[in-house]
Amino acid sequence: MKILTVVGARPQFIKAAAVSNILRKSHSEILVHTGQHYDENMSKVFFEELNIPKPDYNLGVGSGSHGKQTGTMLIKLEEIYEKEKPDVVLVYGDTNSTLAGALCASKLLIPVAHVEAGLRSFNMEMPEEQNRVLTDHVSNILFVPTKSAEENLKREGIDKGIYNVGDVMFDAILNFKKLAKNKNKIMKDLDLEGKEYILTTIHRAENTDHIDRLNNIVDALNECGRIVVLPLHPRTRKYMLDYGLEFNENVKVTDPVGYLEMINLEMNSQKIVTDSGGVQKEAFFMKKPCITMRDETEWVETVENGWNKIVGTDVKKILDGILNFVPLKEQKNIFGDGKASSRITKILDR
Ligand code: UD1
Ligand code: UDP
């Protein structure tokens, strides 16, 4: 079967790293990179480190408003779909690249398979929620990672083509954990060895695009009295400059890091404080307490299981999470057995 996969943003490279190499044992795959993420440390580093096959096409779409970015992708993808005539288009997650990949295929009546289907924050102001809902409703094969994702789809009237395969990011962690153990350049550069630190990421539009919310996050990290390590997403760097916000010395800011360095930082951290979807899950995989600076999460099982605390962006609540949150429960198996990629391949075979 000819599968055309569309990726474009950092978390999708990591998900494709788990799936592509297994998929290619029994299918032919055309890999399209939309170019949504393009800095070396947001794109190339992942292809190199994780041995992801070289994209057959790079659309070079780059940054822009939602309409311009998604529209340019649609125009360029249509030409490629018409030329390649894939049997199925495979998309991951909830970015503008996901929506463009799925919508373009749907219009050309090419079946769509969506990995990480069914996730919901129930906050339609989030661009990710709009992308997820729209993508799921034009998808024919919906690979869900959790039981709650399956229930979300059924509640929306989607009852065919749903497969609970587990989480491909769990596959990725199991594949790369060993390699990541020695990837400690950042640990060394920041003189972190033997020290306790909090690992943080911030990039969600709901936080970066609102000065009050970003200001609160910066205040909380500055005031927490702990070493904080922060690989800073370019979006957040830009808004920090625009708003004139600065971190204190306890916050060690770095450029975005590769996946293996990131996993190494996660493994050695005391707690993780984030607004990322993927990093919330990785905190769970690494058995690290997670403090989520959002008002809701799609990964509800991590909260129900007691390992993730939703604190929003109130300074006191973030500080309370950083200083006092301790998971009290044993972890349950939420994300499957690390064989999601094989299951996805087998289901596509059928
Ligand atoms: C996107 C996704 C988000 C996902 C995140 C993963 C959408 C709507 N959002 O957000 O769901 O969690 O990726 O990281 O698809 N920039 C650079 N260099 C790059 C990429 C981006 O400088 O290589 C800067 C540009 O100023 C750009 C901004 O970051 O305008 C935002 O990039 P964009 O791809 O639009 O969204 P993300 O915030 O990365
Ligand atoms: N990540 C990374 N380097 C960084 C920050 C994050 O490799 O500097 C990885 C992280 O380990 C996770 C993924 O990127 O696997 C999450 O992506 P991101 O937070 O950008 O997006 P989201 O998951 O929120 O969509």
PDB file of C-alpha atoms in Angstrom, residues 171-298:
ATOM      1  CA  ASP A 171       6.793   3.681  21.782  1.00  0.00           C
ATOM      2  CA  ALA A 172       9.237   6.551  21.123  1.00  0.00           C
ATOM      3  CA  ILE A 173      10.355   6.728  24.758  1.00  0.00           C
ATOM      4  CA  LEU A 174      10.941   2.979  24.925  1.00  0.00           C
ATOM      5  CA  ASN A 175      12.903   3.105  21.652  1.00  0.00           C
ATOM      6  CA  PHE A 176      15.127   6.055  22.573  1.00  0.00           C
ATOM      7  CA  LYS A 177      15.464   6.008  26.386  1.00  0.00           C
ATOM      8  CA  LYS A 178      18.708   4.057  26.333  1.00  0.00           C
ATOM      9  CA  LEU A 179      20.342   6.394  23.802  1.00  0.00           C
ATOM     10  CA  ALA A 180      19.141   9.419  25.791  1.00  0.00           C
ATOM     11  CA  LYS A 181      20.903   8.266  28.991  1.00  0.00           C
ATOM     12  CA  ASN A 182      24.249   9.502  27.639  1.00  0.00           C
ATOM     13  CA  LYS A 183      22.958  12.671  25.952  1.00  0.00           C
ATOM     14  CA  ASN A 184      23.931  14.957  28.800  1.00  0.00           C
ATOM     15  CA  LYS A 185      25.677  17.879  27.113  1.00  0.00           C
ATOM     16  CA  ILE A 186      23.098  20.382  28.364  1.00  0.00           C
ATOM     17  CA  MET A 187      23.291  18.889  31.867  1.00  0.00           C
ATOM     18  CA  LYS A 188      27.054  19.471  31.765  1.00  0.00           C
ATOM     19  CA  ASP A 189      26.901  22.907  30.120  1.00  0.00           C
ATOM     20  CA  LEU A 190      24.445  24.137  32.750  1.00  0.00           C
ATOM     21  CA  ASP A 191      26.390  22.442  35.569  1.00  0.00           C
ATOM     22  CA  LEU A 192      23.304  20.500  36.643  1.00  0.00           C
ATOM     23  CA  GLU A 193      24.845  17.167  37.546  1.00  0.00           C
ATOM     24  CA  GLY A 194      23.984  16.145  41.117  1.00  0.00           C
ATOM     25  CA  LYS A 195      21.633  19.122  41.475  1.00  0.00           C
ATOM     26  CA  GLU A 196      17.864  19.227  41.854  1.00  0.00           C
ATOM     27  CA  TYR A 197      16.049  21.224  39.191  1.00  0.00           C
ATOM     28  CA  ILE A 198      12.629  21.836  37.711  1.00  0.00           C
ATOM     29  CA  LEU A 199      12.314  21.294  33.933  1.00  0.00           C
ATOM     30  CA  THR A 200       9.942  23.695  32.180  1.00  0.00           C
ATOM     31  CA  THR A 201       8.542  24.257  28.704  1.00  0.00           C
ATOM     32  CA  ILE A 202       6.144  27.029  27.616  1.00  0.00           C
ATOM     33  CA  HIS A 203       4.799  27.550  24.109  1.00  0.00           C
ATOM     34  CA  ARG A 204       1.019  27.301  23.935  1.00  0.00           C
ATOM     35  CA  ALA A 205      -0.651  30.260  22.222  1.00  0.00           C
ATOM     36  CA  GLU A 206      -3.157  30.485  25.091  1.00  0.00           C
ATOM     37  CA  ASN A 207      -0.181  31.431  27.335  1.00  0.00           C
ATOM     38  CA  THR A 208       2.300  33.191  25.035  1.00  0.00           C
ATOM     39  CA  ASP A 209      -0.240  35.412  23.294  1.00  0.00           C
ATOM     40  CA  HIS A 210      -1.631  36.888  26.530  1.00  0.00           C
ATOM     41  CA  ILE A 211       0.725  39.198  28.389  1.00  0.00           C
ATOM     42  CA  ASP A 212      -0.996  38.600  31.767  1.00  0.00           C
ATOM     43  CA  ARG A 213      -0.675  34.839  31.534  1.00  0.00           C
ATOM     44  CA  LEU A 214       2.938  34.877  30.330  1.00  0.00           C
ATOM     45  CA  ASN A 215       3.844  37.503  32.939  1.00  0.00           C
ATOM     46  CA  ASN A 216       2.379  35.295  35.711  1.00  0.00           C
ATOM     47  CA  ILE A 217       4.352  32.273  34.490  1.00  0.00           C
ATOM     48  CA  VAL A 218       7.585  34.293  34.396  1.00  0.00           C
ATOM     49  CA  ASP A 219       6.909  35.686  37.906  1.00  0.00           C
ATOM     50  CA  ALA A 220       6.211  32.219  39.325  1.00  0.00           C
ATOM     51  CA  LEU A 221       9.377  30.706  37.829  1.00  0.00           C
ATOM     52  CA  ASN A 222      11.464  33.690  38.974  1.00  0.00           C
ATOM     53  CA  GLU A 223      10.092  33.470  42.513  1.00  0.00           C
ATOM     54  CA  CYS A 224      10.074  29.709  43.080  1.00  0.00           C
ATOM     55  CA  GLY A 225      13.494  29.564  44.726  1.00  0.00           C
ATOM     56  CA  ARG A 226      14.531  26.525  42.644  1.00  0.00           C
ATOM     57  CA  ILE A 227      16.826  26.004  39.685  1.00  0.00           C
ATOM     58  CA  VAL A 228      14.577  25.983  36.621  1.00  0.00           C
ATOM     59  CA  VAL A 229      15.781  24.669  33.244  1.00  0.00           C
ATOM     60  CA  LEU A 230      13.867  26.114  30.305  1.00  0.00           C
ATOM     61  CA  PRO A 231      14.535  25.123  26.683  1.00  0.00           C
ATOM     62  CA  LEU A 232      12.698  28.054  25.163  1.00  0.00           C
ATOM     63  CA  HIS A 233      10.400  27.641  22.151  1.00  0.00           C
ATOM     64  CA  PRO A 234      10.975  30.379  19.504  1.00  0.00           C
ATOM     65  CA  ARG A 235       7.361  31.505  19.811  1.00  0.00           C
ATOM     66  CA  THR A 236       7.836  32.233  23.528  1.00  0.00           C
ATOM     67  CA  ARG A 237      11.210  33.902  23.007  1.00  0.00           C
ATOM     68  CA  LYS A 238       9.552  36.282  20.558  1.00  0.00           C
ATOM     69  CA  TYR A 239       6.693  37.203  22.911  1.00  0.00           C
ATOM     70  CA  MET A 240       9.068  37.629  25.894  1.00  0.00           C
ATOM     71  CA  LEU A 241      10.944  40.246  23.854  1.00  0.00           C
ATOM     72  CA  ASP A 242       7.738  41.925  22.648  1.00  0.00           C
ATOM     73  CA  TYR A 243       6.381  42.179  26.210  1.00  0.00           C
ATOM     74  CA  GLY A 244       9.773  43.111  27.732  1.00  0.00           C
ATOM     75  CA  LEU A 245       9.719  40.156  30.162  1.00  0.00           C
ATOM     76  CA  GLU A 246      12.918  38.721  31.678  1.00  0.00           C
ATOM     77  CA  PHE A 247      13.885  35.735  33.757  1.00  0.00           C
ATOM     78  CA  ASN A 248      15.951  35.854  36.955  1.00  0.00           C
ATOM     79  CA  GLU A 249      19.253  33.975  37.289  1.00  0.00           C
ATOM     80  CA  ASN A 250      17.637  30.857  38.787  1.00  0.00           C
ATOM     81  CA  VAL A 251      15.981  30.218  35.403  1.00  0.00           C
ATOM     82  CA  LYS A 252      18.496  28.664  32.999  1.00  0.00           C
ATOM     83  CA  VAL A 253      17.196  29.443  29.522  1.00  0.00           C
ATOM     84  CA  THR A 254      18.515  27.444  26.551  1.00  0.00           C
ATOM     85  CA  ASP A 255      17.615  27.193  22.889  1.00  0.00           C
ATOM     86  CA  PRO A 256      15.238  24.303  22.077  1.00  0.00           C
ATOM     87  CA  VAL A 257      17.070  21.004  22.519  1.00  0.00           C
ATOM     88  CA  GLY A 258      16.988  17.737  20.565  1.00  0.00           C
ATOM     89  CA  TYR A 259      14.694  14.928  21.712  1.00  0.00           C
ATOM     90  CA  LEU A 260      17.467  12.849  23.294  1.00  0.00           C
ATOM     91  CA  GLU A 261      18.790  15.811  25.315  1.00  0.00           C
ATOM     92  CA  MET A 262      15.194  16.600  26.312  1.00  0.00           C
ATOM     93  CA  ILE A 263      14.546  13.057  27.538  1.00  0.00           C
ATOM     94  CA  ASN A 264      17.843  13.210  29.455  1.00  0.00           C
ATOM     95  CA  LEU A 265      16.752  16.481  31.102  1.00  0.00           C
ATOM     96  CA  GLU A 266      13.364  14.949  31.949  1.00  0.00           C
ATOM     97  CA  MET A 267      14.956  11.814  33.457  1.00  0.00           C
ATOM     98  CA  ASN A 268      17.189  13.827  35.761  1.00  0.00           C
ATOM     99  CA  SER A 269      14.636  16.466  36.795  1.00  0.00           C
ATOM    100  CA  GLN A 270      12.832  16.699  40.094  1.00  0.00           C
ATOM    101  CA  LYS A 271       9.541  17.924  38.652  1.00  0.00           C
ATOM    102  CA  ILE A 272       8.234  19.028  35.257  1.00  0.00           C
ATOM    103  CA  VAL A 273       6.262  22.254  34.773  1.00  0.00           C
ATOM    104  CA  THR A 274       4.800  22.652  31.295  1.00  0.00           C
ATOM    105  CA  ASP A 275       1.975  23.619  28.966  1.00  0.00           C
ATOM    106  CA  SER A 276       3.007  21.040  26.342  1.00  0.00           C
ATOM    107  CA  GLY A 277       0.837  18.052  25.512  1.00  0.00           C
ATOM    108  CA  GLY A 278       3.729  15.710  24.769  1.00  0.00           C
ATOM    109  CA  VAL A 279       5.776  16.760  27.787  1.00  0.00           C
ATOM    110  CA  GLN A 280       2.829  16.036  30.146  1.00  0.00           C
ATOM    111  CA  LYS A 281       2.833  12.459  28.857  1.00  0.00           C
ATOM    112  CA  GLU A 282       6.609  12.139  29.073  1.00  0.00           C
ATOM    113  CA  ALA A 283       6.499  13.305  32.713  1.00  0.00           C
ATOM    114  CA  PHE A 284       4.140  10.386  33.346  1.00  0.00           C
ATOM    115  CA  PHE A 285       6.363   7.920  31.453  1.00  0.00           C
ATOM    116  CA  MET A 286       9.363   9.113  33.515  1.00  0.00           C
ATOM    117  CA  LYS A 287       7.402   8.986  36.776  1.00  0.00           C
ATOM    118  CA  LYS A 288       7.993  12.689  37.390  1.00  0.00           C
ATOM    119  CA  PRO A 289       5.339  14.888  39.053  1.00  0.00           C
ATOM    120  CA  CYS A 290       3.880  17.202  36.392  1.00  0.00           C
ATOM    121  CA  ILE A 291       2.464  20.683  36.940  1.00  0.00           C
ATOM    122  CA  THR A 292       0.460  21.835  33.946  1.00  0.00           C
ATOM    123  CA  MET A 293       0.135  25.572  33.342  1.00  0.00           C
ATOM    124  CA  ARG A 294      -3.141  25.339  31.477  1.00  0.00           C
ATOM    125  CA  ASP A 295      -6.805  25.500  32.459  1.00  0.00           C
ATOM    126  CA  GLU A 296      -7.542  22.016  31.158  1.00  0.00           C
ATOM    127  CA  THR A 297      -5.808  19.024  29.597  1.00  0.00           C
ATOM    128  CA  GLU A 298      -6.601  16.434  26.965  1.00  0.00           C
TER     129      GLU A 298
END
